[in-house]
Tab-separated table of C-alpha atoms in Angstrom:
chain	number	residue	atom	x	y	z
A	16	VAL	CA	34.423	-38.539	15.591
A	17	THR	CA	34.456	-35.479	13.366
A	18	PRO	CA	31.608	-34.060	11.298
A	19	PRO	CA	31.726	-34.712	7.522
A	20	GLN	CA	31.983	-30.976	6.895
A	21	LEU	CA	32.432	-27.799	8.890
A	22	TYR	CA	29.946	-24.972	8.522
A	23	ARG	CA	31.120	-21.400	8.791
A	24	TYR	CA	29.336	-18.126	9.460
A	25	ASN	CA	31.305	-14.901	8.996
A	26	ARG	CA	34.480	-17.034	8.763
A	27	TYR	CA	33.864	-18.659	12.132
A	28	ILE	CA	33.126	-22.334	12.623
A	29	SER	CA	29.446	-22.387	13.466
A	30	ALA	CA	26.503	-24.557	14.360
A	31	THR	CA	22.974	-23.504	13.482
A	32	ILE	CA	20.173	-23.997	15.985
A	33	SER	CA	16.645	-23.832	14.595
A	34	ALA	CA	13.444	-24.134	16.590
A	35	SER	CA	9.735	-23.547	16.233
A	36	LEU	CA	7.795	-21.374	18.633
A	37	ALA	CA	5.303	-22.951	20.981
A	38	THR	CA	1.686	-21.861	20.863
A	39	GLY	CA	1.226	-18.474	22.493
A	40	VAL	CA	4.953	-17.659	22.581
A	41	SER	CA	6.156	-14.646	20.599
A	42	LEU	CA	9.425	-14.399	18.720
A	43	GLY	CA	10.759	-11.847	21.187
A	44	GLU	CA	10.072	-14.160	24.133
A	45	GLY	CA	11.762	-17.029	22.312
A	46	LEU	CA	14.869	-14.960	21.628
A	47	ARG	CA	15.090	-13.863	25.259
A	48	THR	CA	14.857	-17.487	26.392
A	49	LEU	CA	17.555	-18.448	23.892
A	50	ASP	CA	19.867	-15.747	25.254
A	51	GLU	CA	19.306	-16.948	28.822
A	52	ILE	CA	20.155	-20.531	27.875
A	53	ALA	CA	23.265	-19.396	25.981
A	54	GLU	CA	24.536	-17.475	29.007
A	55	GLU	CA	24.144	-20.542	31.208
A	56	VAL	CA	25.587	-23.146	28.820
A	57	LEU	CA	28.239	-21.398	26.708
A	58	ASP	CA	31.522	-20.009	28.000
A	59	ASP	CA	33.502	-16.982	26.822
A	60	ASN	CA	34.942	-18.883	23.835
A	61	PHE	CA	31.550	-18.985	22.123
A	62	ASN	CA	29.526	-16.208	20.561
A	63	THR	CA	25.946	-16.227	19.354
A	64	THR	CA	24.369	-14.287	16.515
A	65	LEU	CA	20.996	-14.200	14.840
A	66	SER	CA	20.061	-14.885	11.242
A	67	GLY	CA	16.959	-15.034	9.119
A	68	SER	CA	13.677	-13.828	10.587
A	69	SER	CA	15.206	-13.536	14.074
A	70	LYS	CA	17.812	-11.064	12.825
A	71	GLU	CA	15.158	-9.096	10.946
A	72	PHE	CA	13.062	-8.913	14.122
A	73	ALA	CA	15.985	-7.642	16.220
A	74	ASP	CA	16.994	-5.055	13.602
A	75	GLY	CA	13.411	-3.935	13.144
A	76	SER	CA	12.887	-3.461	16.881
A	77	SER	CA	15.834	-1.070	17.150
A	78	SER	CA	14.664	0.839	14.065
A	79	ILE	CA	11.152	1.179	15.486
A	80	LEU	CA	12.524	2.619	18.725
A	81	PHE	CA	14.509	5.223	16.785
A	82	ALA	CA	11.443	6.094	14.684
A	83	PHE	CA	9.338	6.441	17.840
A	84	LEU	CA	11.795	8.835	19.494
A	85	LEU	CA	12.215	10.798	16.259
A	86	ALA	CA	8.436	11.193	15.946
A	87	LEU	CA	8.246	12.534	19.505
A	88	VAL	CA	10.990	15.091	18.857
A	89	LEU	CA	9.543	16.266	15.529
A	90	ILE	CA	6.031	16.676	16.923
A	91	TYR	CA	7.314	18.551	19.959
A	92	LEU	CA	9.352	20.961	17.818
A	93	THR	CA	6.414	21.499	15.467
A	94	LEU	CA	4.082	22.264	18.363
A	95	ALA	CA	6.664	24.558	19.946
A	96	ALA	CA	6.747	26.584	16.726
A	97	GLN	CA	2.957	26.612	16.507
A	98	PHE	CA	2.293	27.672	20.103
A	99	GLU	CA	5.467	29.790	20.394
A	100	SER	CA	5.998	28.133	23.758
A	101	PHE	CA	7.834	25.172	25.247
A	102	ILE	CA	5.276	24.542	28.001
A	103	ASP	CA	2.144	24.074	25.886
A	104	PRO	CA	3.725	21.384	23.647
A	105	PHE	CA	4.898	19.570	26.770
A	106	ILE	CA	1.319	19.538	28.076
A	107	VAL	CA	0.057	18.207	24.743
A	108	MET	CA	2.751	15.511	24.558
A	109	LEU	CA	1.695	14.118	27.930
A	110	THR	CA	-1.206	12.456	26.120
A	111	VAL	CA	1.286	10.016	24.560
A	112	PRO	CA	1.975	8.039	27.792
A	113	LEU	CA	-1.779	7.671	28.244
A	114	ALA	CA	-2.096	6.214	24.757
A	115	LEU	CA	0.830	3.838	25.290
A	116	ALA	CA	-0.678	2.613	28.552
A	117	GLY	CA	-3.989	1.956	26.822
A	118	ALA	CA	-2.270	0.176	23.935
A	119	LEU	CA	-0.240	-2.097	26.225
A	120	PHE	CA	-3.297	-2.920	28.340
A	121	SER	CA	-5.302	-3.753	25.201
A	122	LEU	CA	-2.555	-6.033	23.893
A	123	TRP	CA	-2.409	-7.834	27.230
A	124	TYR	CA	-6.182	-8.131	27.549
A	125	PHE	CA	-6.610	-9.646	24.073
A	126	SER	CA	-3.528	-11.918	24.441
A	127	GLN	CA	-1.549	-10.146	21.722
A	128	THR	CA	2.202	-9.632	21.597
A	129	LEU	CA	4.371	-6.554	21.293
A	130	ASN	CA	5.578	-7.190	17.741
A	131	ILE	CA	6.554	-5.036	14.780
A	132	PHE	CA	2.909	-4.331	13.860
A	133	SER	CA	1.868	-3.259	17.356
A	134	GLN	CA	4.939	-1.013	17.546
A	135	ILE	CA	3.926	0.640	14.270
A	136	GLY	CA	0.486	1.180	15.780
A	137	MET	CA	2.049	2.937	18.758
A	138	ILE	CA	3.885	5.306	16.425
A	139	MET	CA	0.547	6.063	14.764
A	140	LEU	CA	-0.905	6.839	18.184
A	141	ILE	CA	1.527	9.724	18.684
A	142	GLY	CA	-0.122	11.751	15.953
A	143	LEU	CA	-3.652	10.547	16.658
A	144	VAL	CA	-3.798	11.423	20.357
A	145	THR	CA	-1.841	14.679	20.355
A	146	LYS	CA	-4.541	16.328	18.226
A	147	ASN	CA	-6.939	16.037	21.172
A	148	GLY	CA	-4.547	17.923	23.412
A	149	ILE	CA	-3.994	20.520	20.700
A	150	LEU	CA	-7.732	21.213	20.490
A	151	ILE	CA	-7.987	21.861	24.228
A	152	VAL	CA	-4.763	23.845	24.659
A	153	GLU	CA	-5.316	26.017	21.583
A	154	PHE	CA	-8.873	26.927	22.584
A	155	ALA	CA	-7.807	27.621	26.184
A	156	ASN	CA	-5.044	29.953	24.977
A	157	GLN	CA	-7.534	31.888	22.872
A	158	ARG	CA	-9.864	32.283	25.835
A	159	LYS	CA	-6.978	33.489	28.006
A	160	LEU	CA	-6.184	36.153	25.421
A	161	GLU	CA	-9.763	37.342	25.836
A	162	GLY	CA	-9.162	37.876	29.555
A	163	LEU	CA	-10.355	34.660	31.198
A	164	HIS	CA	-8.438	33.044	34.047
A	165	LYS	CA	-6.557	29.950	32.951
A	166	ASN	CA	-8.727	27.621	35.060
A	167	GLU	CA	-11.929	28.997	33.553
A	168	ALA	CA	-10.392	28.987	30.080
A	169	VAL	CA	-9.303	25.343	30.165
A	170	PHE	CA	-12.612	24.224	31.698
A	171	GLU	CA	-14.515	25.938	28.895
A	172	ALA	CA	-12.093	24.439	26.367
A	173	ALA	CA	-12.651	20.899	27.652
A	174	VAL	CA	-16.432	21.324	27.530
A	175	SER	CA	-16.586	22.949	24.095
A	176	ARG	CA	-14.019	20.602	22.518
A	177	PHE	CA	-15.672	17.449	23.848
A	178	ARG	CA	-17.802	16.924	20.743
A	179	PRO	CA	-14.959	17.363	18.200
A	180	ILE	CA	-12.713	15.050	20.227
A	181	LEU	CA	-15.475	12.443	20.486
A	182	MET	CA	-16.317	12.615	16.773
A	183	THR	CA	-12.726	12.339	15.563
A	184	THR	CA	-12.025	9.498	17.997
A	185	LEU	CA	-15.076	7.510	16.917
A	186	SER	CA	-14.346	8.006	13.220
A	187	THR	CA	-10.745	6.870	13.660
A	188	VAL	CA	-11.748	3.865	15.766
A	189	LEU	CA	-14.336	2.792	13.184
A	190	GLY	CA	-11.707	3.098	10.458
A	191	ILE	CA	-9.175	0.956	12.341
A	192	LEU	CA	-11.745	-1.553	13.636
A	193	PRO	CA	-11.619	-3.867	10.563
A	194	ILE	CA	-7.897	-4.373	11.188
A	195	ALA	CA	-8.502	-5.164	14.858
A	196	LEU	CA	-11.252	-7.649	13.923
A	197	ALA	CA	-8.972	-9.408	11.401
A	198	LEU	CA	-11.297	-8.770	8.462
A	199	GLY	CA	-9.766	-9.430	5.061
A	200	ALA	CA	-7.048	-11.638	3.613
A	201	GLY	CA	-3.858	-11.890	5.631
A	202	SER	CA	-5.183	-9.593	8.324
A	203	GLU	CA	-4.357	-11.965	11.195
A	204	SER	CA	-0.790	-10.677	11.304
A	205	ARG	CA	-2.018	-7.075	11.636
A	206	VAL	CA	-4.509	-7.661	14.447
A	207	SER	CA	-2.064	-6.444	17.093
A	208	MET	CA	-1.664	-3.125	15.268
A	209	GLY	CA	-5.411	-2.546	15.163
A	210	ILE	CA	-5.893	-3.512	18.805
A	211	SER	CA	-3.070	-1.263	19.992
A	212	VAL	CA	-4.394	1.732	18.030
A	213	VAL	CA	-8.038	1.270	19.041
A	214	GLY	CA	-7.255	0.601	22.698
A	215	GLY	CA	-4.733	3.392	23.015
A	216	LEU	CA	-6.957	5.907	21.245
A	217	ILE	CA	-10.037	5.187	23.373
A	218	PHE	CA	-8.056	5.152	26.621
A	219	ALA	CA	-6.193	8.380	25.845
A	220	SER	CA	-9.251	10.228	24.532
A	221	LEU	CA	-11.222	9.564	27.703
A	222	LEU	CA	-8.405	10.587	30.039
A	223	THR	CA	-7.366	13.582	27.934
A	224	LEU	CA	-10.507	15.455	28.989
A	225	TYR	CA	-9.369	15.198	32.621
A	226	VAL	CA	-5.564	15.046	32.532
A	227	ILE	CA	-4.876	17.860	30.057
A	228	PRO	CA	-7.061	20.466	31.862
A	229	ALA	CA	-5.458	19.547	35.197
A	230	LEU	CA	-1.930	19.856	33.801
A	231	TYR	CA	-2.830	23.053	31.977
A	232	SER	CA	-4.134	24.625	35.190
A	233	TYR	CA	-0.916	23.695	36.977
A	234	LEU	CA	1.766	24.328	34.328
A	235	SER	CA	0.398	27.044	32.064
A	236	PRO	CA	1.214	30.681	32.950
A	237	LYS	CA	-1.629	32.804	34.259
A	238	GLU	CA	-1.402	35.332	31.437
A	239	ALA	CA	-1.507	34.293	27.822
A	240	GLN	CA	1.477	35.089	25.641
A	241	LYS	CA	0.444	37.219	22.704
A	242	PRO	CA	1.589	36.038	19.283
A	243	VAL	CA	4.551	37.833	17.762
A	244	ALA	CA	2.496	39.117	14.825
A	245	LEU	CA	-0.060	40.646	17.179
A	246	GLU	CA	2.628	42.364	19.242
A	247	GLU	CA	4.186	43.874	16.113
A	248	GLU	CA	0.805	45.181	14.970
A	249	VAL	CA	0.209	46.851	18.329
A	250	LEU	CA	3.642	48.479	18.262
A	251	GLU	CA	3.036	49.881	14.790
A	252	LYS	CA	-0.252	51.461	15.874
A	253	VAL	CA	1.402	53.046	18.884
């Protein structure tokens, strides 16, 4: 018995398998299950490929990963130029893992999936949470230039920058909250993005006040490095 016609995909004889996702199962989980079944059932003479929304999901996931890594590199280089140091940007960038942990926990707690929208939210978190570390590190560096020990400087920075960090965090959370609450037309698909941003921002902001001062006390040099412009001015006066 032969089929009435042969279907081809990229010049290969093909068979299309279509399926609907069960309730509570994400597209990524479905694709992983499909790959596991294909490895068990098919031999080396068969190949599998994706099409339609599945292919778009796979391509988008790889693009998001590249965008995430590129954002990390660009922010680190920008901070290195701003602080004229490679250590201070590293301290600031350590707020990103805290935000990612908070975002993943929030997605799990509210039964959301790691999809394209939640991944976009995690990229947004890179810029949102690093500003808190910048406020503390920048103020601590200024206090060190005035002669304070680095431990005293970073403690004073954490205390004095608490209000700005709290205000900016609350304003951002209130702005993202309508997305997390699925308010508006078609907002159900963007709920995961709002939850990841809100959860990651709250989690990182609370821990930043403890983690960044501790890392600064351990990694930052005891004496502050004077800016290049200030050093040139001193040399001219001498």
